[in-house]
Amino acid sequence: MKPNNIRIKDIASMAGVSVGTVDRVLHNRGKVSRDAARRIEKVLNKINYKPNLIAQTLGKNKNYRIVALIPNPALDPYWKQSFDGLKSGEEQLGQFGIHFILEYKYYDPHKKESFQESALKIFHSHPDGVLVAPLFYYASLPFFKKLSETKIPFILFNTHLVEANALSFIGQDLFKSGRLAGELMNIGQQPNSSYAIVHVNEDLSNSVHLVEKEHGFRDYFEKRGDAQRIGTFILNNLKSSAFQNQLESILQMPDLSGVYVSTSKVYLIAQYLKKRNPGVRIIGYDLIKENVSGLQEGHIDFIINQNPMRQAKLGIQSLANYLIFSKQIPSTYLFPLEVITPENVTSYLAHPGNLAGIVV
Amino acid sequence: MKPNNIRIKDIASMAGVSVGTVDRVLHNRGKVSRDAARRIEKVLNKINYKPNLIAQTLGKNKNYRIVALIPNPALDPYWKQSFDGLKSGEEQLGQFGIHFILEYKYYDPHKKESFQESALKIFHSHPDGVLVAPLFYYASLPFFKKLSETKIPFILFNTHLVEANALSFIGQDLFKSGRLAGELMNIGQQPNSSYAIVHVNEDLSNSVHLVEKEHGFRDYFEKRGDAQRIGTFILNNLKSSAFQNQLESILQMPDLSGVYVSTSKVYLIAQYLKKRNPGVRIIGYDLIKENVSGLQEGHIDFIINQNPMRQAKLGIQSLANYLIFSKQIPSTYLFPLEVITPENVTSYLAHPGNLAGIVV
DNA sequence: CGCATAATTGTGCGCGCACACATAATAATA
DNA sequence: TATTATTATGTGTGCGCGCACAATTATGCG
């Protein structure tokens, strides 16, 4: 009838001790005789006790200070979504009476110095936990080393730095993401097609994550043994007159049948390319407003959604699970590679990433 | 610093009354003087009080008896996933100390009498809430009418019966699902292609949901003005020798370039069709084990995932929100139309539909 | 054996809320 | 005005847990 309303009190009476003693065993705070410990263990093995999470939090009125470090959301709608996810998670925890005080720190995604500067400040403020979306590789490792040494728990999202040794990584497998793009690009195409990989406004040497996508994309075609030609382009100076020339040089590729843009910046070039050559299939990332329009107006064929909002929200939830409920959390949490097309895009908009546990 | 730790106690002191009076106003139980009520309202308008959900549940040790009515999970892996979702939701609530006692009732998806019989039993047992995946239309309306009259709250998932007037519907827009299938079918195909819609082992007159998918699929091509030919096939008697003949008759369609199967039963015919004609694109539904293999082995090109597990879980969560937290819940909750391909299928398996709020 | 000290065990309080119940203030009636 | 009704308001308790502290029992040592 009632599956798990076995309380500490019940365990205590079963073992013939008081609740205090059971409590001491559960949290192994010591100060328990071998005899009592043994009796309690025996009961525990039999009944699979699960503490009432609700009651567990009630008493704690400790304030946890968490700092989130992400690229400035004002500079990029993608990071705005991450920010919204953090906000939403914070709010949800508040509803549960969990005093998670989130502080936000931003950095310029093109300046590693700005990352390092913010990181240092965060470290010196001794937070209870840290949430980071790291874009730089070597520039950020010292920060994570410091956090590890000070035993400040931190979770990474969006970009995986294996060496960082984080509590958890939340994001996608970017190599597979590239392969998926390859597959979507290949559907129903002629065997002699050629494709362009485009990185918009990025310094590749700093952006491991984009390189991984590119490898995945190329891997897909290599493994199939087809002999498609694939070219890589790096676009910069978006405002300059040279920008259009760069686009034209892409279109110059013989038998060009598709363009794969490695970030959410796909909207910047989709319309132009599609107008100049309607047969070119365009694939990019993320459901930011501009790309939604791109899909609906036919400039973009596929979007692979990274769901930054839910990534961020899960990040803060995980931190709460770890700090407050002392739950074990998975070392990596890989999100599904969501394929968005003109026909299913609205179904993703109606359903924001913020579903949730009990509340919503 | 601390955003919402305004407690009832605080409101009371602000309004110069006792907590009891505030409580009476919050739950409008009456027995409050106009004067006190006015003062309290004034405070409430100013401070945006949000009750601590944790504390709210703690005291309640009422047991809610919920009955779920779904097709027999032993007969179909799809419904097994729904069942698992219910289980998972039940467990999660248990963790929070919420005494949701879930009872399961099953019916044979091909016999409306079995649905009606179970439904009647449920009604007479006077549960506190009901969760239903209704496959039949007219056969089930009387049940929902009765529930409405007795004010027993019920939530539908999987199939939408608008007239049922449920508390909430959780599922997908099936017409759009059909359109999405059309789009996936159409990518990179020749203009003179023809397609087959296949309903496996279903009585169409009883299955509104499949008809909707078919309409959506046809609508996609009609709206584009292309002149593809589309044929509808209904397959029965899976075990008979006639079955193969039925498949052959599909393959006879001139210029056949794709087969759209309206349910998870796609795995039953994918391999045969693909072997006989590798150029035929196969699209079906749901990530059951057989279809995952189908994708990975190349017999199936696309799966549209309905995520029955998460639908079911959200169903029971919603019921809890409504009954326990007296939250308003949306009248329809439409799930995204997830596109699964051979390349992204593993990313969906690694990430079971059971993410969650705080815990898990 | 008596007393100090350590080791173990038990008890009490508070977290924020809902609800039952006790008390106080007001109105109605004799 | 005294005495009930009636209405309004305040107080107390428990939900399950964690933690501080009190009480008890065992051990050491002169």
Coordinates of C-alpha atoms in Angstrom, one line a residue, chain B residues 93-260:
Chain B
L93 CA 6.9 11.3 -6.1
G94 CA 7.6 8.7 -3.5
Q95 CA 11.0 10.2 -3.0
F96 CA 9.3 13.5 -2.2
G97 CA 7.2 11.8 0.4
I98 CA 4.1 12.2 -1.7
H99 CA 1.8 9.3 -1.1
F100 CA 0.5 8.7 -4.6
I101 CA -0.8 5.2 -4.8
L102 CA -0.9 4.2 -8.5
E103 CA -3.0 1.4 -9.6
Y104 CA -2.7 0.0 -13.1
K105 CA -5.5 -1.2 -15.3
Y106 CA -5.0 -2.6 -18.8
Y107 CA -7.1 -3.2 -21.8
D108 CA -6.7 -4.9 -25.1
P109 CA -6.0 -2.2 -27.7
H110 CA -8.1 -4.1 -30.2
K111 CA -11.2 -4.7 -28.1
K112 CA -13.2 -1.7 -27.2
E113 CA -15.3 -3.8 -24.8
S114 CA -12.2 -4.5 -22.7
F115 CA -11.6 -0.8 -22.4
Q116 CA -15.2 -0.1 -21.4
E117 CA -15.2 -2.9 -18.9
S118 CA -12.0 -1.6 -17.2
A119 CA -13.3 2.0 -17.4
L120 CA -16.5 1.0 -15.6
K121 CA -14.6 -0.7 -12.8
I122 CA -12.4 2.3 -12.3
F123 CA -15.3 4.6 -12.2
H124 CA -17.0 2.6 -9.5
S125 CA -13.9 2.5 -7.4
H126 CA -14.0 6.3 -7.0
P127 CA -10.3 7.1 -7.4
D128 CA -8.9 10.5 -6.6
G129 CA -7.6 10.9 -10.1
V130 CA -7.3 9.0 -13.4
L131 CA -4.7 8.8 -16.2
V132 CA -5.9 7.4 -19.5
A133 CA -4.4 6.6 -22.8
P134 CA -7.6 6.2 -24.8
L135 CA -7.4 4.6 -28.2
F136 CA -11.1 4.4 -29.0
Y137 CA -13.2 7.4 -29.6
Y138 CA -16.9 7.0 -29.2
A139 CA -16.5 4.0 -27.0
S140 CA -14.7 6.0 -24.4
L141 CA -16.7 9.2 -24.3
P142 CA -19.3 8.0 -21.8
F143 CA -16.5 7.1 -19.4
F144 CA -15.1 10.6 -19.5
K145 CA -18.6 12.1 -19.1
K146 CA -19.1 10.2 -16.0
L147 CA -15.7 11.2 -14.6
S148 CA -16.5 14.8 -15.3
E149 CA -19.9 14.6 -13.6
T150 CA -18.4 13.1 -10.5
K151 CA -15.6 15.7 -10.6
I152 CA -12.9 13.1 -10.7
P153 CA -10.0 14.8 -12.4
F154 CA -8.5 12.9 -15.3
I155 CA -5.7 13.5 -17.7
L156 CA -5.4 12.0 -21.2
F157 CA -2.1 11.2 -22.9
N158 CA -1.1 9.8 -26.3
T159 CA -4.4 10.4 -28.0
H160 CA -6.4 13.6 -27.8
L161 CA -10.2 13.4 -27.4
V162 CA -11.2 17.0 -27.5
E163 CA -14.8 16.2 -26.4
A164 CA -13.6 14.4 -23.3
N165 CA -13.0 17.7 -21.7
A166 CA -10.1 16.4 -19.7
L167 CA -8.1 18.3 -17.2
S168 CA -5.2 18.1 -19.6
F169 CA -4.0 16.4 -22.7
I170 CA -0.4 15.3 -23.1
G171 CA 0.9 14.2 -26.4
Q172 CA 1.7 15.2 -29.9
D173 CA -0.1 17.0 -32.7
L174 CA -0.6 14.0 -35.0
F175 CA -1.5 16.0 -38.0
K176 CA 1.8 17.8 -37.8
S177 CA 3.4 14.5 -37.2
G178 CA 2.1 13.3 -40.5
R179 CA 3.3 16.4 -42.2
L180 CA 6.7 16.0 -40.8
A181 CA 6.8 12.4 -42.1
G182 CA 5.9 13.9 -45.5
E183 CA 8.7 16.3 -45.3
L184 CA 11.2 13.6 -44.3
M185 CA 9.9 11.4 -47.1
N186 CA 10.3 14.2 -49.7
I187 CA 13.9 15.3 -49.0
G188 CA 15.9 14.8 -52.1
Q189 CA 13.4 12.6 -53.9
Q190 CA 12.5 12.7 -57.6
P191 CA 9.4 14.6 -58.4
N192 CA 7.7 11.6 -60.0
S193 CA 7.9 9.5 -56.9
S194 CA 5.1 7.6 -55.3
Y195 CA 4.6 6.7 -51.7
A196 CA 2.7 4.2 -49.6
I197 CA 1.0 4.8 -46.2
V198 CA 0.8 1.6 -44.3
H199 CA -1.3 0.9 -41.2
V200 CA -0.3 -2.3 -39.6
N201 CA -2.9 -4.4 -37.8
E202 CA -5.3 -1.6 -37.0
D203 CA -8.9 -1.1 -37.3
L204 CA -9.0 2.4 -38.9
S205 CA -12.6 3.1 -37.9
N206 CA -11.6 2.9 -34.3
S207 CA -8.3 4.7 -34.6
V208 CA -8.7 8.4 -35.2
H209 CA -5.2 9.0 -34.3
L210 CA -3.9 7.1 -37.3
V211 CA -6.2 8.8 -39.7
E212 CA -4.9 12.2 -38.5
K213 CA -1.4 11.2 -39.3
E214 CA -2.4 10.1 -42.8
H215 CA -4.2 13.4 -43.4
G216 CA -1.1 15.3 -42.3
F217 CA 1.1 13.2 -44.6
R218 CA -1.1 13.8 -47.6
D219 CA -1.5 17.4 -46.7
Y220 CA 2.2 18.0 -46.9
F221 CA 2.3 16.9 -50.5
E222 CA -1.0 18.5 -51.5
K223 CA 0.1 21.9 -50.2
R224 CA 3.3 21.8 -52.1
G225 CA 1.3 21.1 -55.3
D226 CA 3.5 18.2 -56.3
A227 CA 1.7 15.4 -58.0
Q228 CA 3.1 12.4 -56.1
R229 CA 0.9 9.4 -55.9
I230 CA 0.1 8.2 -52.5
G231 CA -1.5 4.9 -51.7
T232 CA -2.9 3.6 -48.4
F233 CA -2.5 0.0 -47.3
I234 CA -3.9 -1.7 -44.3
L235 CA -2.1 -4.9 -43.2
N236 CA -3.6 -7.6 -41.2
N237 CA -3.1 -11.2 -40.2
L238 CA 0.5 -10.7 -39.6
K239 CA 1.1 -14.4 -39.2
S240 CA -0.7 -15.6 -42.3
S241 CA 1.0 -16.4 -45.5
A242 CA -1.0 -13.7 -47.1
F243 CA 1.0 -11.2 -45.2
Q244 CA 3.9 -11.4 -47.6
N245 CA 1.6 -11.0 -50.5
Q246 CA 0.3 -7.8 -49.0
L247 CA 3.9 -6.5 -48.8
E248 CA 4.5 -7.5 -52.4
S249 CA 1.4 -5.5 -53.5
I250 CA 2.9 -2.4 -51.9
L251 CA 6.2 -2.9 -53.8
Q252 CA 4.2 -3.1 -57.0
M253 CA 3.4 0.6 -56.9
P254 CA 5.2 2.2 -59.8
D255 CA 8.1 4.5 -58.8
L256 CA 7.7 3.6 -55.2
S257 CA 10.2 5.7 -53.2
G258 CA 9.0 5.5 -49.7
V259 CA 6.8 3.8 -47.2
Y260 CA 5.3 5.6 -44.2

